[in-house]
Coordinates of C-alpha atoms and ligand atoms in Angstrom, one line a residue:
M227 CA 32.6 5.6 34.5
D228 CA 34.6 5.9 31.2
L229 CA 35.9 2.4 31.6
V230 CA 32.4 1.0 32.1
M231 CA 31.2 2.8 28.9
V232 CA 34.1 1.4 26.9
L233 CA 33.4 -2.1 28.2
V234 CA 29.7 -1.8 27.4
L235 CA 30.5 -0.6 23.9
I236 CA 33.0 -3.4 23.3
L237 CA 30.6 -6.0 24.6
T238 CA 27.8 -4.7 22.4
C239 CA 30.0 -4.8 19.3
L240 CA 31.0 -8.4 20.1
L241 CA 27.4 -9.4 20.6
L242 CA 26.3 -7.8 17.3
F243 CA 29.2 -9.4 15.5
S244 CA 28.6 -12.8 16.8
Y245 CA 24.9 -12.5 16.0
W246 CA 25.7 -11.4 12.5
K247 CA 28.1 -14.3 12.0
Q248 CA 25.5 -16.7 13.2
S249 CA 22.7 -15.5 11.0
S250 CA 24.8 -15.4 7.9
K251 CA 25.6 -19.1 8.3
R252 CA 22.0 -20.1 9.1
G253 CA 20.7 -20.0 5.6
K254 CA 21.2 -23.7 4.7
L255 CA 20.6 -25.2 8.2
P256 CA 17.2 -26.6 9.2
P257 CA 14.8 -24.0 10.9
G258 CA 14.8 -23.4 14.6
P259 CA 14.1 -20.7 17.2
T260 CA 16.0 -17.5 16.8
P261 CA 19.1 -17.6 19.0
L262 CA 20.4 -14.8 21.2
P263 CA 24.0 -13.8 20.8
I264 CA 26.5 -15.8 22.9
I265 CA 24.0 -18.0 24.7
G266 CA 22.1 -19.1 21.6
N267 CA 18.8 -20.9 22.5
I268 CA 19.9 -22.0 26.0
H269 CA 17.3 -19.8 27.7
Q270 CA 14.5 -21.5 25.7
I271 CA 15.5 -25.1 26.7
D272 CA 14.1 -26.5 29.9
V273 CA 17.1 -28.7 30.9
K274 CA 14.9 -30.5 33.4
N275 CA 12.7 -31.7 30.6
I276 CA 14.7 -31.7 27.5
H277 CA 12.5 -34.4 25.9
Q278 CA 9.4 -32.3 26.2
A279 CA 11.3 -29.2 25.1
F280 CA 12.5 -31.0 21.9
T281 CA 9.1 -32.4 21.3
N282 CA 7.7 -28.8 21.5
F283 CA 10.3 -27.6 19.0
S284 CA 9.6 -30.5 16.6
K285 CA 5.9 -29.5 16.6
I286 CA 6.8 -26.0 15.5
Y287 CA 9.8 -26.6 13.2
G288 CA 9.4 -30.3 12.1
P289 CA 11.5 -33.4 12.9
V290 CA 14.7 -31.7 11.8
F291 CA 15.6 -28.5 13.5
T292 CA 18.5 -26.3 14.6
L293 CA 19.3 -25.2 18.1
Y294 CA 22.2 -23.1 19.3
F295 CA 24.0 -24.3 22.4
G296 CA 26.1 -21.2 22.9
M297 CA 27.2 -20.1 19.5
K298 CA 27.5 -23.5 18.0
P299 CA 24.6 -24.7 15.8
T300 CA 23.4 -28.2 16.6
V301 CA 21.0 -30.0 14.4
V302 CA 18.4 -32.1 16.3
L303 CA 16.8 -35.1 14.8
H304 CA 13.4 -36.0 16.3
G305 CA 11.4 -39.2 15.7
Y306 CA 12.1 -42.6 14.1
E307 CA 12.0 -41.6 10.5
A308 CA 14.5 -38.8 10.6
I309 CA 16.9 -40.7 12.9
K310 CA 16.7 -43.8 10.8
E311 CA 17.2 -41.8 7.6
A312 CA 20.3 -40.2 9.1
L313 CA 22.0 -42.9 11.1
I314 CA 21.2 -45.7 8.7
G315 CA 20.4 -44.2 5.4
H316 CA 23.2 -41.7 5.5
G317 CA 25.3 -43.8 7.9
E318 CA 28.7 -42.8 6.7
E319 CA 28.0 -39.0 6.7
F320 CA 26.5 -39.1 10.2
S321 CA 29.1 -41.4 11.8
G322 CA 31.3 -38.6 13.1
R323 CA 31.5 -38.0 16.8
G324 CA 30.4 -34.6 18.1
S325 CA 33.1 -32.9 20.0
V326 CA 33.1 -33.2 23.7
P327 CA 35.9 -30.7 24.5
I328 CA 36.4 -31.9 28.0
L329 CA 37.1 -35.4 26.8
Q330 CA 39.1 -34.4 23.8
M331 CA 41.7 -32.5 25.8
I332 CA 42.8 -35.7 27.5
S333 CA 42.0 -38.5 25.1
K334 CA 43.4 -36.6 22.2
D335 CA 40.9 -38.5 20.0
L336 CA 42.4 -41.9 20.8
G337 CA 40.4 -45.0 21.4
I338 CA 36.9 -45.7 20.0
G339 CA 34.2 -43.6 21.6
F340 CA 35.6 -40.2 20.8
S341 CA 37.9 -40.8 17.9
K342 CA 37.0 -40.1 14.2
G343 CA 37.9 -41.1 10.7
D344 CA 39.9 -44.1 9.5
A345 CA 41.6 -44.6 12.9
W346 CA 38.2 -44.9 14.6
K347 CA 37.0 -47.3 11.9
E348 CA 40.0 -49.6 12.2
T349 CA 40.0 -49.6 16.0
R350 CA 36.3 -50.3 16.1
H351 CA 36.5 -53.0 13.5
F352 CA 39.4 -54.7 15.4
S353 CA 37.6 -54.5 18.7
L354 CA 34.4 -56.0 17.5
L355 CA 36.3 -58.8 15.7
T356 CA 38.3 -59.5 18.8
L357 CA 35.2 -59.5 21.1
R358 CA 33.6 -62.0 18.7
K359 CA 36.7 -64.2 18.8
L360 CA 36.7 -64.1 22.6
G361 CA 33.0 -64.9 22.6
M362 CA 33.8 -68.4 21.3
G363 CA 36.0 -71.1 22.7
K364 CA 36.3 -72.9 26.0
R365 CA 36.2 -69.9 28.3
S366 CA 33.7 -68.0 26.3
I367 CA 32.3 -64.6 27.4
E368 CA 29.1 -66.3 28.2
N369 CA 30.8 -68.6 30.7
Q370 CA 32.6 -65.7 32.3
I371 CA 29.3 -63.8 32.7
Q372 CA 27.7 -66.9 34.2
E373 CA 30.5 -67.2 36.6
E374 CA 30.3 -63.6 37.6
A375 CA 26.6 -63.9 38.1
Q376 CA 27.3 -66.6 40.7
F377 CA 29.7 -64.3 42.6
L378 CA 27.0 -61.6 42.5
V379 CA 24.5 -64.0 44.0
E380 CA 27.0 -65.1 46.7
E381 CA 27.5 -61.4 47.6
L382 CA 23.8 -60.8 47.8
K383 CA 23.3 -63.8 50.1
K384 CA 25.7 -62.1 52.6
T385 CA 23.1 -59.4 53.1
N386 CA 20.9 -62.0 55.0
G387 CA 17.7 -60.5 53.6
S388 CA 18.2 -57.1 55.3
P389 CA 17.6 -53.8 53.5
Y390 CA 20.4 -53.2 51.1
D391 CA 21.4 -50.8 48.3
P392 CA 22.9 -52.9 45.6
S393 CA 24.3 -50.0 43.4
F394 CA 27.9 -50.7 44.1
I395 CA 28.0 -54.4 43.4
L396 CA 25.8 -53.9 40.4
A397 CA 28.7 -51.9 39.0
C398 CA 31.3 -54.4 40.2
A399 CA 29.8 -57.3 38.3
P400 CA 29.9 -55.7 34.8
C401 CA 33.3 -54.1 35.5
N402 CA 34.6 -57.6 36.3
V403 CA 33.2 -58.9 33.0
I404 CA 35.3 -56.3 31.2
C405 CA 38.3 -57.2 33.3
S406 CA 37.9 -60.9 32.4
I407 CA 37.6 -60.0 28.7
I408 CA 40.5 -57.6 28.7
F409 CA 43.0 -59.4 30.9
Q410 CA 41.7 -62.7 32.0
N411 CA 41.1 -62.1 35.6
R412 CA 38.3 -60.9 37.9
F413 CA 38.6 -59.3 41.3
E414 CA 37.1 -59.9 44.7
Y415 CA 34.4 -57.2 45.3
K416 CA 36.4 -56.0 48.3
D417 CA 39.8 -55.9 46.6
Q418 CA 41.1 -52.4 47.2
V419 CA 42.5 -52.0 43.7
F420 CA 39.2 -53.0 42.2
V421 CA 37.1 -50.9 44.6
N422 CA 39.2 -48.0 43.5
L423 CA 38.7 -48.7 39.8
V424 CA 34.9 -49.0 40.2
E425 CA 34.7 -45.9 42.3
K426 CA 36.7 -43.8 39.8
L427 CA 34.6 -45.1 36.9
N428 CA 31.5 -44.3 38.9
K429 CA 32.6 -40.7 39.7
N430 CA 33.7 -40.0 36.1
S431 CA 30.3 -41.1 34.8
K432 CA 28.7 -38.7 37.3
I433 CA 31.0 -35.9 36.3
L434 CA 30.4 -36.4 32.6
S435 CA 26.7 -35.9 33.0
S436 CA 26.9 -33.0 35.4
R437 CA 25.5 -29.6 34.5
W438 CA 28.9 -28.0 34.9
V439 CA 30.5 -30.3 32.3
Q440 CA 27.6 -29.6 29.9
L441 CA 28.4 -25.9 30.4
C442 CA 32.1 -26.5 29.6
N443 CA 31.1 -28.3 26.5
M444 CA 29.0 -25.4 25.3
F445 CA 31.6 -22.9 26.2
P446 CA 35.0 -24.6 25.9
V447 CA 36.9 -21.5 27.1
L448 CA 35.7 -22.4 30.6
I449 CA 37.7 -25.6 30.6
D450 CA 41.0 -23.6 30.6
Y451 CA 39.9 -20.8 33.0
C452 CA 37.8 -22.3 35.7
P453 CA 39.0 -25.0 38.0
G454 CA 36.2 -27.5 38.4
T455 CA 35.1 -31.1 38.5
H456 CA 36.7 -31.7 35.2
N457 CA 40.0 -31.6 36.9
T458 CA 38.9 -34.5 39.0
Y459 CA 37.8 -36.2 35.9
Y460 CA 41.3 -36.0 34.4
K461 CA 42.9 -37.2 37.6
N462 CA 40.6 -40.3 37.8
L463 CA 41.2 -41.1 34.2
A464 CA 44.9 -40.9 34.6
S465 CA 44.7 -43.3 37.5
I466 CA 42.5 -45.7 35.5
Q467 CA 45.0 -45.5 32.7
S468 CA 48.0 -46.1 34.8
F469 CA 46.3 -49.3 36.2
L470 CA 45.7 -50.4 32.6
S471 CA 49.3 -49.6 31.6
A472 CA 50.6 -51.9 34.3
K473 CA 48.4 -54.7 33.0
I474 CA 49.6 -54.1 29.5
K475 CA 53.2 -54.3 30.6
E476 CA 52.6 -57.6 32.3
H477 CA 51.1 -58.9 29.1
E478 CA 53.9 -57.8 27.0
E479 CA 56.3 -59.7 29.2
S480 CA 54.3 -62.9 29.1
L481 CA 53.0 -62.8 25.6
D482 CA 52.8 -66.0 23.6
A483 CA 51.9 -65.1 20.1
A484 CA 50.6 -68.5 19.3
N485 CA 48.1 -68.5 22.3
P486 CA 46.4 -65.2 22.7
R487 CA 44.6 -65.2 26.1
D488 CA 42.5 -62.0 26.0
F489 CA 41.9 -58.7 24.4
I490 CA 45.2 -57.2 25.3
D491 CA 47.1 -60.2 23.8
Y492 CA 45.2 -59.9 20.5
F493 CA 46.0 -56.2 20.3
L494 CA 49.7 -56.7 21.1
I495 CA 50.0 -59.5 18.5
K496 CA 48.4 -57.3 15.9
G497 CA 50.8 -54.5 16.9
R498 CA 53.8 -56.8 16.4
Q499 CA 52.6 -57.9 13.0
E500 CA 52.3 -54.3 11.9
N501 CA 55.4 -52.8 13.5
H502 CA 57.0 -52.1 10.1
N503 CA 54.0 -49.8 9.5
Q504 CA 54.7 -46.2 10.7
Q505 CA 51.0 -45.4 10.7
S506 CA 50.0 -48.4 12.7
I507 CA 47.2 -47.7 15.1
Y508 CA 48.2 -50.6 17.3
T509 CA 50.2 -48.5 19.7
R510 CA 50.3 -48.7 23.5
E511 CA 48.6 -45.4 23.8
N512 CA 45.7 -46.4 21.6
L513 CA 45.4 -49.7 23.5
T514 CA 45.1 -47.9 26.8
A515 CA 42.5 -45.5 25.4
T516 CA 40.5 -48.3 23.8
L517 CA 40.4 -50.3 27.1
S518 CA 39.4 -47.3 29.1
D519 CA 36.5 -46.6 26.7
M520 CA 35.3 -50.2 27.2
F521 CA 35.4 -49.7 31.0
L522 CA 33.7 -46.4 30.9
G523 CA 31.1 -47.6 28.4
G524 CA 30.4 -50.9 30.0
T525 CA 30.2 -50.3 33.7
D526 CA 27.9 -47.5 34.6
S527 CA 25.4 -48.1 31.8
L528 CA 24.8 -51.7 33.1
K529 CA 24.7 -50.6 36.7
T530 CA 22.0 -48.1 36.0
T531 CA 20.0 -50.5 33.8
M532 CA 20.1 -53.3 36.3
K533 CA 19.4 -51.1 39.3
F534 CA 16.4 -49.6 37.5
A535 CA 15.3 -53.1 36.4
L536 CA 15.2 -54.2 40.1
L537 CA 13.2 -51.0 41.0
L538 CA 10.7 -51.7 38.2
L539 CA 10.4 -55.3 39.2
L540 CA 9.6 -54.2 42.8
K541 CA 7.0 -51.7 41.6
H542 CA 5.3 -54.3 39.4
P543 CA 5.2 -57.6 41.5
H544 CA 2.9 -59.3 39.0
V545 CA 5.6 -58.8 36.3
T546 CA 8.2 -60.3 38.6
A547 CA 6.0 -63.3 39.4
K548 CA 5.6 -64.1 35.7
V549 CA 9.4 -63.8 35.0
Q550 CA 10.1 -66.1 38.0
E551 CA 7.5 -68.6 36.7
E552 CA 9.3 -68.6 33.3
I553 CA 12.7 -69.1 35.0
E554 CA 11.3 -72.0 37.1
C555 CA 9.8 -73.6 34.1
V556 CA 12.6 -73.2 31.5
V557 CA 15.8 -73.2 33.7
G558 CA 14.7 -74.7 37.0
R559 CA 16.8 -74.5 40.1
Q560 CA 19.6 -77.0 39.3
R561 CA 21.6 -75.1 36.8
S562 CA 22.5 -71.5 35.8
P563 CA 20.6 -69.7 33.2
C564 CA 22.3 -69.6 29.8
L565 CA 21.8 -67.7 26.6
Q566 CA 20.1 -70.6 24.9
D567 CA 17.2 -70.2 27.4
R568 CA 16.3 -66.8 26.1
K569 CA 14.5 -68.1 23.1
Q570 CA 12.1 -70.0 25.3
M571 CA 11.6 -67.1 27.6
P572 CA 9.7 -64.5 25.6
Y573 CA 8.2 -62.8 28.6
T574 CA 11.6 -62.3 30.3
D575 CA 13.0 -61.0 27.1
A576 CA 10.1 -58.6 26.7
V577 CA 10.6 -57.3 30.3
I578 CA 14.3 -56.6 29.7
H579 CA 13.5 -54.8 26.5
E580 CA 10.8 -52.8 28.2
V581 CA 13.1 -51.8 31.0
Q582 CA 15.6 -50.4 28.5
R583 CA 12.9 -48.7 26.6
F584 CA 11.2 -47.2 29.6
I585 CA 14.4 -45.9 31.3
D586 CA 15.7 -44.3 28.1
I587 CA 19.2 -44.2 29.4
A588 CA 20.7 -41.9 26.8
P589 CA 17.8 -39.6 25.9
N590 CA 19.8 -37.7 23.3
N591 CA 22.4 -40.3 22.5
L592 CA 26.0 -39.3 22.4
P593 CA 26.5 -36.3 20.1
H594 CA 27.3 -37.2 16.5
E595 CA 28.8 -34.9 13.9
V596 CA 28.6 -34.9 10.1
T597 CA 31.8 -35.9 8.4
C598 CA 31.2 -33.8 5.3
D599 CA 28.7 -31.3 3.9
V600 CA 25.5 -33.3 3.8
K601 CA 22.3 -32.6 1.8
F602 CA 19.6 -33.9 4.1
R603 CA 15.9 -33.3 3.3
N604 CA 16.4 -30.1 1.4
F605 CA 18.8 -28.7 4.0
L606 CA 22.5 -28.4 3.7
I607 CA 24.3 -29.4 6.9
P608 CA 27.9 -28.2 6.8
K609 CA 30.8 -30.6 7.7
G610 CA 31.5 -30.6 11.4
T611 CA 28.0 -29.7 12.6
T612 CA 27.0 -31.4 15.8
I613 CA 24.0 -33.8 15.5
L614 CA 21.8 -34.7 18.4
T615 CA 19.4 -37.7 17.9
S616 CA 16.5 -37.8 20.3
L617 CA 16.4 -41.5 21.2
S618 CA 13.6 -40.6 23.6
S619 CA 11.4 -39.6 20.7
V620 CA 11.8 -43.1 19.3
L621 CA 11.6 -45.1 22.5
Y622 CA 8.5 -43.1 23.6
D623 CA 6.8 -43.1 20.2
S624 CA 3.1 -43.5 21.0
N625 CA 2.2 -45.3 17.7
E626 CA 4.8 -48.0 18.2
F627 CA 4.4 -48.2 21.9
P628 CA 0.8 -47.3 23.0
N629 CA 0.9 -45.5 26.4
P630 CA 4.6 -45.0 26.2
E631 CA 4.7 -43.5 29.7
M632 CA 3.5 -46.9 31.2
F633 CA 6.0 -49.7 32.0
D634 CA 4.3 -52.5 30.1
P635 CA 6.2 -55.6 28.8
G636 CA 3.2 -56.0 26.4
H637 CA 5.0 -53.4 24.3
F638 CA 7.3 -56.3 23.2
L639 CA 4.8 -59.2 23.1
D640 CA 2.3 -60.2 20.4
A641 CA -1.3 -61.4 21.1
K642 CA 0.0 -65.0 21.6
G643 CA 2.7 -64.0 24.1
N644 CA 5.5 -64.4 21.6
F645 CA 8.4 -61.9 21.7
K646 CA 7.7 -59.0 19.3
K647 CA 10.8 -57.3 17.9
S648 CA 10.6 -53.6 17.2
D649 CA 12.8 -51.4 15.0
Y650 CA 12.1 -48.6 17.4
F651 CA 14.1 -50.4 20.2
M652 CA 17.2 -48.1 20.0
P653 CA 18.6 -47.7 23.5
F654 CA 22.0 -48.6 22.0
S655 CA 21.5 -46.1 19.1
A656 CA 21.8 -47.4 15.5
G657 CA 24.0 -47.3 12.4
K658 CA 27.8 -47.2 12.3
R659 CA 28.3 -45.7 15.8
V660 CA 25.9 -48.1 17.4
C661 CA 27.1 -49.2 20.9
L662 CA 30.2 -51.4 20.5
G663 CA 29.1 -53.4 23.6
E664 CA 25.5 -54.0 22.6
G665 CA 25.9 -57.8 22.2
L666 CA 27.8 -58.0 25.5
A667 CA 25.4 -55.8 27.3
R668 CA 22.4 -57.8 26.2
M669 CA 24.1 -61.0 27.4
E670 CA 24.9 -59.5 30.7
L671 CA 21.4 -58.1 31.3
F672 CA 19.8 -61.4 30.6
L673 CA 22.2 -63.6 32.6
F674 CA 22.6 -61.3 35.6
L675 CA 18.9 -60.5 36.0
T676 CA 17.7 -64.1 35.5
T677 CA 20.3 -65.5 37.9
I678 CA 19.3 -62.9 40.6
L679 CA 15.6 -63.8 40.1
Q680 CA 16.4 -67.5 40.1
N681 CA 17.9 -67.1 43.6
F682 CA 16.0 -64.4 45.3
K683 CA 12.6 -63.0 46.1
L684 CA 12.7 -59.2 45.9
K685 CA 11.1 -57.5 48.9
S686 CA 10.3 -53.8 48.9
L687 CA 10.5 -51.6 52.0
V688 CA 7.5 -49.6 51.0
P689 CA 4.3 -50.6 49.3
P690 CA 5.0 -51.1 45.6
K691 CA 2.6 -48.4 44.4
D692 CA 4.6 -45.8 46.5
I693 CA 7.9 -46.6 44.7
N694 CA 9.1 -43.7 42.6
D695 CA 10.1 -44.9 39.2
T696 CA 10.6 -41.5 37.5
P697 CA 14.0 -41.4 35.8
Q698 CA 16.1 -38.5 37.2
V699 CA 17.4 -36.6 34.3
N700 CA 20.6 -34.8 35.1
G701 CA 22.1 -32.8 32.3
F702 CA 22.1 -35.2 29.4
S703 CA 21.8 -38.6 31.1
V704 CA 19.5 -40.5 33.3
S705 CA 19.9 -42.1 36.7
P706 CA 17.4 -44.1 38.8
P707 CA 15.9 -42.8 42.1
P708 CA 17.6 -44.2 45.3
L709 CA 16.9 -47.8 45.9
Q710 CA 16.9 -50.1 48.9
L711 CA 15.4 -53.6 49.0
C712 CA 15.7 -57.0 50.6
F713 CA 17.0 -60.0 48.7
I714 CA 15.3 -63.0 50.3
P715 CA 16.9 -66.3 49.3
I716 CA 14.5 -68.7 47.5
Ligands
HEM264 C1 22.9 -51.2 29.0 C2 24.1 -51.1 28.5 C3 24.6 -50.1 27.5 C4 23.9 -49.1 26.8 C5 22.4 -48.6 27.1 C6 24.8 -48.4 25.9 C7 24.5 -47.4 25.1 C8 25.4 -46.7 24.2 C9 25.1 -45.6 23.4 C10 23.7 -44.9 23.3 C11 26.2 -45.3 22.7 C12 26.3 -44.2 21.7 C13 26.1 -44.6 20.3 C14 26.1 -43.5 19.3 O1 27.0 -42.7 19.4 O2 25.3 -43.5 18.3 C15 27.2 -46.2 23.1 C16 28.5 -46.2 22.6 C17 29.5 -47.0 23.1 N1 29.4 -48.1 24.0 FE1 27.7 -48.6 24.9 N2 26.0 -49.1 26.0 C18 25.9 -50.1 26.9 C19 26.9 -51.0 27.3 C20 28.2 -51.0 26.8 C21 29.2 -52.0 27.1 C22 29.0 -53.3 28.0 C23 30.4 -51.7 26.5 C24 31.6 -52.4 26.5 C25 32.3 -52.8 25.5 C26 30.1 -50.4 25.7 C27 31.0 -49.7 24.9 C28 30.7 -48.6 24.1 C29 31.6 -48.0 23.3 C30 33.1 -48.3 23.1 C31 30.9 -47.0 22.6 C32 31.5 -46.0 21.6 C33 31.2 -46.6 20.2 C34 31.7 -45.6 19.0 O3 31.8 -44.4 19.3 O4 32.0 -46.1 18.0 N3 28.8 -50.1 25.9 N4 26.7 -47.1 24.0
NAG265 C1 5.8 -27.5 25.8 O1 4.6 -26.9 25.4 C2 3.6 -26.9 26.3 C3 2.3 -26.4 25.7 O2 2.6 -25.4 24.7 C4 4.0 -26.0 27.5 O3 3.0 -26.0 28.5 C5 5.2 -26.6 28.1 O4 5.7 -25.9 29.2 C6 6.3 -26.8 27.1 N1 7.4 -27.6 27.7 C7 8.7 -27.4 27.7 C8 9.6 -28.2 28.4 O5 9.1 -26.5 26.9
NAG266 C1 46.5 -44.5 17.2 O1 47.8 -44.0 17.2 C2 48.3 -43.4 16.0 C3 49.8 -43.0 16.2 O2 50.0 -42.6 17.5 C4 47.4 -42.3 15.6 O3 47.9 -41.7 14.4 C5 46.0 -42.8 15.4 O4 45.1 -41.8 15.1 C6 45.5 -43.5 16.7 N1 44.2 -44.1 16.4 C7 43.2 -44.0 17.3 C8 41.9 -44.7 16.9 O5 43.2 -43.5 18.3

């Protein structure tokens, strides 16, 4: 009895203290709902419908508001104007990466996606430059994607038009593209080493978006004290990294500085040039981390987008028919689609943009962080504050895209049927942290999808109108409903 009393007392004091600490710091932050001690505003946020919840808050508090996930204040930016002003207008200040404790424990801020400061800038700059170099030349990235698209078609032919869930091979193809760029070889889709890699990437993406991990991120003490899926995450990542280390070692042994073959070679060469420099970022550890960021960023995102694209094409057969007409007319049957074709295929281009808009794959982006105290619209956001940008609020803006809830390629077409660009198209985010693989991803989406549609008629197992196309939001990311279809060779 006494013990219980003491505990209750201590707890109450803790609550009051934390509450006081929170409110004393709130003065300069943007407005928001009053947080409870310890849990903050979590009880007021419907995680199943975060977009609606944020929209509701923005109606009350305006486009810039503060929410507490646990005890940590997070500033939410809602709508195109606020997001543009922050990510582009104040690009430098908003270019920090919000901490994701579960990732930081293992990646120790190496690599690109979760690193900060000058090391992030240099790694990112180097990676973009190298991707650009690799994009040109005889075996350009475009050629490699075209080649991979043919393997994808071969694999789909093996299904003989019977019902099939393409999820796994839709992850294999983009994963192979990264393999080609990084170390100049692709794998058979049945290769056990490769299957292992794809499965581990797959599982880690699932884990990252799970509720449990979101909870760990809000309350980092859980990471140390509760065993959970994040342990599996670490194990998978360690296995991916040891696979990469072996590849790096092979490259070190066969390196010819005059003839760089791939991303690893470029990185190693740069490392040798800089080896007098104590602070060089071109270390083996950084290379492994950078490569695993590219795998993690470039596999699941494309699988989800392509799977969802197929689902939407099944649900809207008239859209599919028009795309296939365009392919027939511009590309024909005799050769593979190439990037040059895109300019003459405004409808197909619009469909791919609309898929990305509609599925809204990263509703609240990856978390950002301000790199210094920032004065933003009369508020003062202290250095280190987490920033969430609601990409949904931009992609579903009803002025820019009338009837945003409808899948309609017309959102990206003008009255004459020309492709219509929109500044609101932000599935890759914007500003200094914008997706490193945007160019690559857009090539892949165009080449993979047109090559599939050049070769197959898509047949649904249920009437198109019964197909469920509602994105399933889990935690902070999005996945398509289950999908089975028949690929009938044309
Ligand atoms: C449909 C495909 C893709 C989508 C929708 C997508 C989306 C995104 C988004 C929303 C971000 C966060 C941007 C921010 O923090 O503001 C991001 C970051 C990133 N993405 Fe992608 N991505 C895709 C494909 C790829 C590919 C193919 C790669 C491979 C190179 C890649 C590599 C990365 C990396 C390394 C980052 C971290 C960039 C940084 O923090 O500086 N992504 N992506
Ligand atoms: C948003 O507000 C509407 C109307 O006030 C309410 O019915 C709805 O439940 C709210 N949605 C969320 C997710 O908070
Ligand atoms: C790369 O490695 C160096 C030394 O180990 C480290 O100081 C630096 O921050 C790293 N850079 C990145 C981007 O991870």
